[in-house]
mmCIF file of C-alpha atoms in Angstrom:
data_model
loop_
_atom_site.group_PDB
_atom_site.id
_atom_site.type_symbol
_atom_site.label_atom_id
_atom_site.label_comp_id
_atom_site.label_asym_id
_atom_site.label_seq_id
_atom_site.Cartn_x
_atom_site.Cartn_y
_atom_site.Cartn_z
ATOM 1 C CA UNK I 1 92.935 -26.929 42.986
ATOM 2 C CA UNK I 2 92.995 -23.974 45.333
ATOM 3 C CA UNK I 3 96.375 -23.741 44.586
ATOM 4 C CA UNK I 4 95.714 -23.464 40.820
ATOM 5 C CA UNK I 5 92.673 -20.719 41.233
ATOM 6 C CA UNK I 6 95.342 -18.759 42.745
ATOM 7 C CA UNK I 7 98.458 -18.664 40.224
ATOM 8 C CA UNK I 8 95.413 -17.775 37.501
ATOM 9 C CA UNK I 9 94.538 -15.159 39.524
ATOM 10 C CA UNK I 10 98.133 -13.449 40.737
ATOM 11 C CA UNK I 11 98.666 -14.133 36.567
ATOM 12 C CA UNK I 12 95.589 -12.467 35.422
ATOM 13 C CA UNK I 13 96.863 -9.686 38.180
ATOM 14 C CA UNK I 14 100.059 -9.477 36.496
ATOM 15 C CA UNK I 15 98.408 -9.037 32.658
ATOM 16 C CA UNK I 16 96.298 -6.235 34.336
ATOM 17 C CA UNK I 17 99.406 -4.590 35.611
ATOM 18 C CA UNK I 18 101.364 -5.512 32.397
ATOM 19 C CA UNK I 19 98.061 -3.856 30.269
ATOM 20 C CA UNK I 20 98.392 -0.438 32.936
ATOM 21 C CA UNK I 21 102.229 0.258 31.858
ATOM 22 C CA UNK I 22 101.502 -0.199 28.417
ATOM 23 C CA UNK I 23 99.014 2.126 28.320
ATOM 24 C CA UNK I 24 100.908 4.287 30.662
ATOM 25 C CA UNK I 25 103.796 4.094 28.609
ATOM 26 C CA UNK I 26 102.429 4.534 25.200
ATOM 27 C CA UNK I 27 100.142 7.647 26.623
ATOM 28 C CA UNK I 28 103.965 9.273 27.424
ATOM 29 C CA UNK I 29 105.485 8.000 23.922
ATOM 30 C CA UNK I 30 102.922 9.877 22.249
ATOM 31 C CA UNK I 31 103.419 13.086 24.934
ATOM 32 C CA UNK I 32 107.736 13.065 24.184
ATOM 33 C CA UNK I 33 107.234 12.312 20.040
ATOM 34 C CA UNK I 34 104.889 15.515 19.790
ATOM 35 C CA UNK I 35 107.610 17.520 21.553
ATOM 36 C CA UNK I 36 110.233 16.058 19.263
ATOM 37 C CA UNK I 37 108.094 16.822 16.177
ATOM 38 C CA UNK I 38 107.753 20.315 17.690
ATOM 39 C CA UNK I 39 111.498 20.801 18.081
ATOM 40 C CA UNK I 40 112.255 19.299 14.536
ATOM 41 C CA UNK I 41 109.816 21.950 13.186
ATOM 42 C CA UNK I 42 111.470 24.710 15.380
ATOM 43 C CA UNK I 43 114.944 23.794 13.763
ATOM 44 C CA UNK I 44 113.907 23.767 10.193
ATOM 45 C CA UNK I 45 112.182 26.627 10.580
ATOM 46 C CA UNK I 46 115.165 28.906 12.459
ATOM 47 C CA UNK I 47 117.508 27.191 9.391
ATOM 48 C CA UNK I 48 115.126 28.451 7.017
ATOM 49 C CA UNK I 49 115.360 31.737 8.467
ATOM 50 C CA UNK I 50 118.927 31.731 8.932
ATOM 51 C CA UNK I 51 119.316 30.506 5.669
ATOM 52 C CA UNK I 52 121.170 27.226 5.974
ATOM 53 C CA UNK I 53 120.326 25.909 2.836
ATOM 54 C CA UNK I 54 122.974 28.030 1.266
ATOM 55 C CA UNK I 55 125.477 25.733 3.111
ATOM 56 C CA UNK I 56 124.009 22.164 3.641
ATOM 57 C CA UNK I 57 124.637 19.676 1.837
ATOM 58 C CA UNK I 58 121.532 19.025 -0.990
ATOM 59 C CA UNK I 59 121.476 15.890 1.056
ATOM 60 C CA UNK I 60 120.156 17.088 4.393
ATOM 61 C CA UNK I 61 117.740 19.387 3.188
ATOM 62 C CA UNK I 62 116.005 17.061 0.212
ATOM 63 C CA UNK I 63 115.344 14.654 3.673
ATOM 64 C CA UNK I 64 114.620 17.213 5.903
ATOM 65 C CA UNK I 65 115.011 17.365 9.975
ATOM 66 C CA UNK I 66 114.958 14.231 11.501
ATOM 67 C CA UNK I 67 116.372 12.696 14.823
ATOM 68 C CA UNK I 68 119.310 11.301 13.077
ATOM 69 C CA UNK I 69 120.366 14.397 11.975
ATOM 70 C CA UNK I 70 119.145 16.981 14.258
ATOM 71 C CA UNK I 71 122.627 17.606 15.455
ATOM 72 C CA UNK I 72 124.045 18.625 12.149
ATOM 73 C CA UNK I 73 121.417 21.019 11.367
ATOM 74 C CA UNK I 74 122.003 22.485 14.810
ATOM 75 C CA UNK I 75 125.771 22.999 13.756
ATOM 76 C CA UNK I 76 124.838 24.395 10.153
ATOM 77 C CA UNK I 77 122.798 26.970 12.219
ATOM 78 C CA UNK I 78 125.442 28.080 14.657
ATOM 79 C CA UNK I 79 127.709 27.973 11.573
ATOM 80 C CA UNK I 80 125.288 30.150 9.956
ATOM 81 C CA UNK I 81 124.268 32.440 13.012
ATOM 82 C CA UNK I 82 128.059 33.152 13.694
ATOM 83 C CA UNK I 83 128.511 34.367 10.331
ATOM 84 C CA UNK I 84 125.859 36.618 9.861
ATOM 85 C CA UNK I 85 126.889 37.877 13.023
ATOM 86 C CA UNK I 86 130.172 38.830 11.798
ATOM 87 C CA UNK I 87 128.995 40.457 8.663
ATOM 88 C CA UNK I 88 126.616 42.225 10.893
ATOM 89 C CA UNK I 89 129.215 43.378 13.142
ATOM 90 C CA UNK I 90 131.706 44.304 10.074
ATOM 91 C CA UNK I 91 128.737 46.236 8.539
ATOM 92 C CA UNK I 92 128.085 48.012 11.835
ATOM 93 C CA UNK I 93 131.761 49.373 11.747
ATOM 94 C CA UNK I 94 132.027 50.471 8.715
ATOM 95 C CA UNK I 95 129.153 52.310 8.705
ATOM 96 C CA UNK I 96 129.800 54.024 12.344
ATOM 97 C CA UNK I 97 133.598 55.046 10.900
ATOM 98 C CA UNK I 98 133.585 58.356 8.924
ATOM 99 C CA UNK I 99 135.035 58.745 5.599
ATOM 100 C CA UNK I 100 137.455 61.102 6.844
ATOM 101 C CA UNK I 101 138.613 58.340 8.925
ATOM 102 C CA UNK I 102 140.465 56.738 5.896
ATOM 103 C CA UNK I 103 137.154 54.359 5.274
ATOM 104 C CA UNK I 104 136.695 54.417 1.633
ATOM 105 C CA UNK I 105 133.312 54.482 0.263
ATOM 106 C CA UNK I 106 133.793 51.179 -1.694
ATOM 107 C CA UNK I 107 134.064 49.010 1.509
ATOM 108 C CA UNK I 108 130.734 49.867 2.692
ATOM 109 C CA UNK I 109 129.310 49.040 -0.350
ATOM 110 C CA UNK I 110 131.087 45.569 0.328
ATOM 111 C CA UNK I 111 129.190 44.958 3.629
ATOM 112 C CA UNK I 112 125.880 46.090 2.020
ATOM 113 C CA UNK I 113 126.953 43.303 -0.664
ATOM 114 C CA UNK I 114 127.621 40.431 2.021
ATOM 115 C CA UNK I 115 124.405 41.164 3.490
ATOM 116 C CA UNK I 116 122.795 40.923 0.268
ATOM 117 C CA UNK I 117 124.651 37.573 -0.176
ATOM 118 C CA UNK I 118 123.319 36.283 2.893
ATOM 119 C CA UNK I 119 119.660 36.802 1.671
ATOM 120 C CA UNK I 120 119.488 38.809 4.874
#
């Protein structure tokens, strides 16, 4: 009988310990799905701002940023960052080279209009 009291008690011991990790475990679920939530927002809104949605596929943005795609709205944004970074850089050129330096006025105007076209 002794013997019985015992197993019930390393048992009950060992739901008590069981009930501690869950709770332990579910406190740092909650703690790592706010951060995700907070990244997903951080994505879709540096895509907005990059203006991604001129390149995704209707797809992806109708369902939005979620863990299963995270990494392909990550690549539309370098995609997106790298390009406005050339047109950037192009525009910067042509505006810093004189006219007299064989730059006609016309390709300015072009960089102005791929900046435009970037809704930048």
């Amino acid at each position: 009988e002794n013997h019985h009291k015992q197993m019930i008690k390393d048992f009950e011991q060992r739901i008590a310990d069981c009930r501690t990790n869950i709770e332990k475990y579910d406190a740092q679920h909650h703690t790592v799905m706010r951060g995700l939530n907070q990244i997903k927002v951080g994505i879709a809104n540096t895509g907005h701002k990059v203006g991604i949605n001129a390149i995704a596929p209707k797809e992806l943005v109708a369902e939005g940023v979620t863990e299963a795609n995270m990494a392909q709205y990550l690549a539309l944004i370098e995609q997106r960052a790298t390009e406005v970074a050339v047109l950037y850089m192009n525009n910067s050129v042509n505006q810093a080279v004189p006219e007299s330096a064989g730059e006609p006025k016309a390709q300015g105007n072009q960089s102005q209009q791929n900046l435009a076209a970037l809704h930048i």
